[in-house]
Short mmCIF file of N, CA and C in Angstrom, two decimals:
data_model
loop_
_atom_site.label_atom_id
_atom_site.label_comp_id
_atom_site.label_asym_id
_atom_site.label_seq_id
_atom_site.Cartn_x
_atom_site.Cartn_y
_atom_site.Cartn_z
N UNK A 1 -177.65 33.50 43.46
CA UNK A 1 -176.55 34.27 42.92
C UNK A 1 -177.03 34.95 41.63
N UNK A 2 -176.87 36.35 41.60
CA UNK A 2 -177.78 37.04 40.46
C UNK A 2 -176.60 37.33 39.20
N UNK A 3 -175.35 37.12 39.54
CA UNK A 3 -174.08 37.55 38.28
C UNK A 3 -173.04 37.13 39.09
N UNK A 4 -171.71 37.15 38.45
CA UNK A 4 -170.90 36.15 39.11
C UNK A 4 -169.81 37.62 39.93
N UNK A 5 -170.60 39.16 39.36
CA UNK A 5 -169.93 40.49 40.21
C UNK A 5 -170.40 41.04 40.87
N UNK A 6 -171.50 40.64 41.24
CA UNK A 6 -172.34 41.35 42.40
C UNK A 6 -172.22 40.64 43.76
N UNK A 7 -172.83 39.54 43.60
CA UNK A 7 -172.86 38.19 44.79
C UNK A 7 -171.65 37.57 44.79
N UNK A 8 -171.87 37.42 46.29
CA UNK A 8 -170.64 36.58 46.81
C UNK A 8 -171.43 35.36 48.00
N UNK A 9 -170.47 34.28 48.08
CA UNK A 9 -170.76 33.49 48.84
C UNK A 9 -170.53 33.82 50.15
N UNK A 10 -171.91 33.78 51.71
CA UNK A 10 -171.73 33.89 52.58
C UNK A 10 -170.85 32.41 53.48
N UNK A 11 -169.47 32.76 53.63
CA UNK A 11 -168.57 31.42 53.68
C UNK A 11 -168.91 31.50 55.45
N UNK A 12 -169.35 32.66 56.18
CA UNK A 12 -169.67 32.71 57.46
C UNK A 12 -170.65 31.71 57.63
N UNK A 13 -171.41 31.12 57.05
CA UNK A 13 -172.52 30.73 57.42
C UNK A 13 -172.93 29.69 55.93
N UNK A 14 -171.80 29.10 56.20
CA UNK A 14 -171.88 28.19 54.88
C UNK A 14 -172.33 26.37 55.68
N UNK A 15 -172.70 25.69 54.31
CA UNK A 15 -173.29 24.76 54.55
C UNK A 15 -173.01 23.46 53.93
N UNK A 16 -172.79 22.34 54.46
CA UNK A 16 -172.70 21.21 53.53
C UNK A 16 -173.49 20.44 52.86
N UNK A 17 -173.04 20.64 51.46
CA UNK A 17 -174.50 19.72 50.85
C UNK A 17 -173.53 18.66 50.24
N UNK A 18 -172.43 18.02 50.51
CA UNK A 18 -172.26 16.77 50.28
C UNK A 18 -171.09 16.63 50.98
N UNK A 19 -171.27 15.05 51.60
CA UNK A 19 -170.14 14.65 52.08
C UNK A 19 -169.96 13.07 51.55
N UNK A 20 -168.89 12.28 51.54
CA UNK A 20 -168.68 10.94 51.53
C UNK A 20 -167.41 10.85 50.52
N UNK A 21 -166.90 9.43 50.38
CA UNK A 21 -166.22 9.06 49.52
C UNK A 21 -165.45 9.62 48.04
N UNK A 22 -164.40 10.06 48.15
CA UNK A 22 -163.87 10.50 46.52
C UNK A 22 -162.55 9.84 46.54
N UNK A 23 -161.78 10.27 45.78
CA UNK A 23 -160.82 9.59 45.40
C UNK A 23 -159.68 11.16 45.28
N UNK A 24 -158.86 11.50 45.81
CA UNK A 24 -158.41 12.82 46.39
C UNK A 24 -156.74 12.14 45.62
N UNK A 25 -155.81 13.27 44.81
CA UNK A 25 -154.73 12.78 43.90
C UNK A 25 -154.13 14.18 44.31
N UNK A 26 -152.58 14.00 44.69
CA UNK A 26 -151.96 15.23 44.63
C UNK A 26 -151.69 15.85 43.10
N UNK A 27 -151.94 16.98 43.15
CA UNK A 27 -152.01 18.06 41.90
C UNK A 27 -150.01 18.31 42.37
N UNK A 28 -149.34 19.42 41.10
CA UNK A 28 -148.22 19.87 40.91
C UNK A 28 -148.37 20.65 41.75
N UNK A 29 -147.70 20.70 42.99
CA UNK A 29 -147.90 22.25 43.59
C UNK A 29 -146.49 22.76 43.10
N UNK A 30 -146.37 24.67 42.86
CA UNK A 30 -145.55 25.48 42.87
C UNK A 30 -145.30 26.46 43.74
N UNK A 31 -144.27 26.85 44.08
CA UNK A 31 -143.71 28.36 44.69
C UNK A 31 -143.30 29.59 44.20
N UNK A 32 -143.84 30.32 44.44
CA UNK A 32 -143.89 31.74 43.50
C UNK A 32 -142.65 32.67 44.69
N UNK A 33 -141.97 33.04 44.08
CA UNK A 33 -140.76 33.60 44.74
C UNK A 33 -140.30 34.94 44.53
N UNK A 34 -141.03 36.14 45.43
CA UNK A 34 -140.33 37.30 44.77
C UNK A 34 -139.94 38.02 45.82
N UNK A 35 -139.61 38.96 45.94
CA UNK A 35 -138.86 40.02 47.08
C UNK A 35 -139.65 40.49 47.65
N UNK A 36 -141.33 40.71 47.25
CA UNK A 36 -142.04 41.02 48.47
C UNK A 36 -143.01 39.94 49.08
N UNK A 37 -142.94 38.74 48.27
CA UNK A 37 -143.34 37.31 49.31
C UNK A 37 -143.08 36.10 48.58
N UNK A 38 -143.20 35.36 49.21
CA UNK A 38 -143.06 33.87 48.88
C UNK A 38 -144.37 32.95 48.93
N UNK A 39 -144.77 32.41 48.26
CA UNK A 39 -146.10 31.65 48.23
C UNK A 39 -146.07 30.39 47.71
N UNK A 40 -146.88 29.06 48.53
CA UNK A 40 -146.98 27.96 47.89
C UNK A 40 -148.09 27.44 47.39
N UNK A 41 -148.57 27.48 46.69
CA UNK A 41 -149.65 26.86 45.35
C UNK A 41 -149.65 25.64 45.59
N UNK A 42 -150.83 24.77 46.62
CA UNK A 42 -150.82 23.49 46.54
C UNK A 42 -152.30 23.34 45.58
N UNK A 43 -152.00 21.84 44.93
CA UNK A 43 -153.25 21.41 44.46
C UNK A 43 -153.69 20.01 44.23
N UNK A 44 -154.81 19.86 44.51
CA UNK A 44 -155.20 18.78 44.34
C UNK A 44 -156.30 18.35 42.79
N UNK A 45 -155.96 17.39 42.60
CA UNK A 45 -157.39 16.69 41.54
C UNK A 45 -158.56 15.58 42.29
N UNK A 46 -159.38 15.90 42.12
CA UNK A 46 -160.78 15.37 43.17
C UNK A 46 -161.73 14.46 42.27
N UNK A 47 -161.75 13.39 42.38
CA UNK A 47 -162.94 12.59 41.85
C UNK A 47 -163.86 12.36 42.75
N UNK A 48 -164.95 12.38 42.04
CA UNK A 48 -166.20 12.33 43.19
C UNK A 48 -167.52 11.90 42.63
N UNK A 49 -168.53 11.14 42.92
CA UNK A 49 -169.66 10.49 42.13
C UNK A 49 -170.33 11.64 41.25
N UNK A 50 -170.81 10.93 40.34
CA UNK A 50 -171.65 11.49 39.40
C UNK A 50 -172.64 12.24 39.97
N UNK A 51 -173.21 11.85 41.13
CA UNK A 51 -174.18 12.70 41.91
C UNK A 51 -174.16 13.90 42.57
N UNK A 52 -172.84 14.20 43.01
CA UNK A 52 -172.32 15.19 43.77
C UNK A 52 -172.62 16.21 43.06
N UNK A 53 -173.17 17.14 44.26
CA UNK A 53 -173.69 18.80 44.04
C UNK A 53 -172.63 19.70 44.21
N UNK A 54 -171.57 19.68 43.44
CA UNK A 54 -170.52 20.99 43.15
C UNK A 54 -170.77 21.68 42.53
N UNK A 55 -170.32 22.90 42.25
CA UNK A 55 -169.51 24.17 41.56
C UNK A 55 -168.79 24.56 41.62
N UNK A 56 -168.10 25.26 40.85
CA UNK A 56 -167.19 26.55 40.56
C UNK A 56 -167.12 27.38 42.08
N UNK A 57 -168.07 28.11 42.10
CA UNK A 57 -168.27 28.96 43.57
C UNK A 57 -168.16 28.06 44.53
N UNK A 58 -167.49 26.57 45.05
CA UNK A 58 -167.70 25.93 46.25
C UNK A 58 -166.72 26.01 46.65
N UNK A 59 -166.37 25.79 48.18
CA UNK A 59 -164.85 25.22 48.51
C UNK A 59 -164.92 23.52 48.81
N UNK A 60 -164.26 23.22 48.82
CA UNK A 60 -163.85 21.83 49.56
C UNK A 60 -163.14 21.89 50.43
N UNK A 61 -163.57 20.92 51.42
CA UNK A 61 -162.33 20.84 52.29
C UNK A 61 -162.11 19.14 52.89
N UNK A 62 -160.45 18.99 52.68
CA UNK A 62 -159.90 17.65 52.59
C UNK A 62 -159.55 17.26 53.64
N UNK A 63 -159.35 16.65 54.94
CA UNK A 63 -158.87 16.15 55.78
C UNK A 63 -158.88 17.14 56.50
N UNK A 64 -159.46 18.35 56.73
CA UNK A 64 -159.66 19.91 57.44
C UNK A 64 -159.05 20.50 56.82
N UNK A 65 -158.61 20.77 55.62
CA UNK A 65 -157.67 21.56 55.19
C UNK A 65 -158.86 21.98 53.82
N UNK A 66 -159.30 23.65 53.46
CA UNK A 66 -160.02 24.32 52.92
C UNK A 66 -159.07 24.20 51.47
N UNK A 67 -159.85 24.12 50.17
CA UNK A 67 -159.71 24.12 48.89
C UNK A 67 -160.24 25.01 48.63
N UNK A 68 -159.68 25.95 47.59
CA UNK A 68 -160.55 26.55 46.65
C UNK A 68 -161.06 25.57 45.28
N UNK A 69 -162.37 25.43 44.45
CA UNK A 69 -162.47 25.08 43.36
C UNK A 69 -161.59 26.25 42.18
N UNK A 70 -161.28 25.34 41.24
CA UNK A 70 -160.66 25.82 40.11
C UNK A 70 -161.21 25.73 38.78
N UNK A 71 -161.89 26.34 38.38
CA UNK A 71 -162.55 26.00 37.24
C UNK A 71 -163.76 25.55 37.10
N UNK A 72 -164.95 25.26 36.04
CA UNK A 72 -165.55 24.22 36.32
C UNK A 72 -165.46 22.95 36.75
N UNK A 73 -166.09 22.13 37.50
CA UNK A 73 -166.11 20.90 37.39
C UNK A 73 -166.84 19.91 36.46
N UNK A 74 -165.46 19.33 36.07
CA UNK A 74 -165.48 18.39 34.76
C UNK A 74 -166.69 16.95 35.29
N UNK A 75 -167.89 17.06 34.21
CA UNK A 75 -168.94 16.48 34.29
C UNK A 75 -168.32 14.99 33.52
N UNK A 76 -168.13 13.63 33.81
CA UNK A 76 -167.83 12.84 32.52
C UNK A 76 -168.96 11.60 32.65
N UNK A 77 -169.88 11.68 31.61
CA UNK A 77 -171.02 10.31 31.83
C UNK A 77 -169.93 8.98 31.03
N UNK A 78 -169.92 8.12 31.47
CA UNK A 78 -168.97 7.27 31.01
C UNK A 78 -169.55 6.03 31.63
N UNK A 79 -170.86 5.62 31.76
CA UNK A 79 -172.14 4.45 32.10
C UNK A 79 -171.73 4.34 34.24
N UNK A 80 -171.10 3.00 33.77
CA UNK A 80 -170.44 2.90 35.17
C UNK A 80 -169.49 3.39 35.93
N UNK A 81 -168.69 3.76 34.79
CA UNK A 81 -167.30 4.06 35.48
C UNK A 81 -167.72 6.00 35.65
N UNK A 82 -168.89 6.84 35.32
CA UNK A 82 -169.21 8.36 35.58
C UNK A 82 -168.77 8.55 36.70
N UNK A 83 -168.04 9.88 36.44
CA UNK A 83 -167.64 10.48 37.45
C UNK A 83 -167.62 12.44 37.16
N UNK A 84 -167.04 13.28 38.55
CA UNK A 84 -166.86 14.27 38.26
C UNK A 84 -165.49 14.36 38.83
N UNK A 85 -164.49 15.46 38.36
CA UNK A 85 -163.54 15.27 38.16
C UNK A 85 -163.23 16.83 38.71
N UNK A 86 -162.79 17.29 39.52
CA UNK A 86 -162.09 18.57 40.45
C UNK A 86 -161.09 19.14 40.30
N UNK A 87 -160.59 20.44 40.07
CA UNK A 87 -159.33 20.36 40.27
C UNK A 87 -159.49 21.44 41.50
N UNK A 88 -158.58 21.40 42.65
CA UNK A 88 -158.62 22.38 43.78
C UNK A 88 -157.45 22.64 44.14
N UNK A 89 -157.39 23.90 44.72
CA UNK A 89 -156.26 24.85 45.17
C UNK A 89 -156.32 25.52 46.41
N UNK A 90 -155.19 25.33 46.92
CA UNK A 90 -154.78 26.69 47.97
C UNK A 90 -153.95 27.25 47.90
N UNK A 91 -153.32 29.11 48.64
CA UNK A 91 -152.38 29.32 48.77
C UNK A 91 -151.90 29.79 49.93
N UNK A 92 -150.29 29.25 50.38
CA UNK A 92 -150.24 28.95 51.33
C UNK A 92 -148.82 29.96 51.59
N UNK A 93 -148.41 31.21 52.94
CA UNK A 93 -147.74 31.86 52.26
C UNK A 93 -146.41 31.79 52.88
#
């Protein structure tokens, strides 16, 4: 990826570089309500080992259901208890 406006992720032909165990927390979802649509904002918060190869540019996906990432993902070294910390989104219309 050469700038974050040029490149884009090929999601056709995308790949998994981690799978296993996290700890998956429903986020606030909202509904955005106007006269030319209606939309629901679900989200989740994602814990996941210290090891895990995320980014910003990744999706997740939870039980088959596709996430967008939101933000960076929050790095926390904390000895044993390290973790990384997710927040993910969809919208749903």
């Amino acid at each position: 990826m050469a700038d974050a406006y040029t490149n884009r992720r090929d999601w056709e032909h995308a790949e998994l570089v981690w799978s296993g165990l996290a700890s998956v927390q429903p986020g606030r979802p909202y509904t955005v309500r106007s006269p030319e649509r209606e939309t629901t904002v679900d989200r989740l918060v994602i814990y996941l080992p210290p090891t895990a190869d995320v980014d910003s540019a990744d999706r997740i996906t939870v039980q088959g259901v596709t996430y967008q990432i939101e933000d960076e993902p929050a790095r926390w070294p904390a000895g044993r208890l390290s973790h990384i910390t997710i927040k993910a989104v969809r919208v749903r219309r």
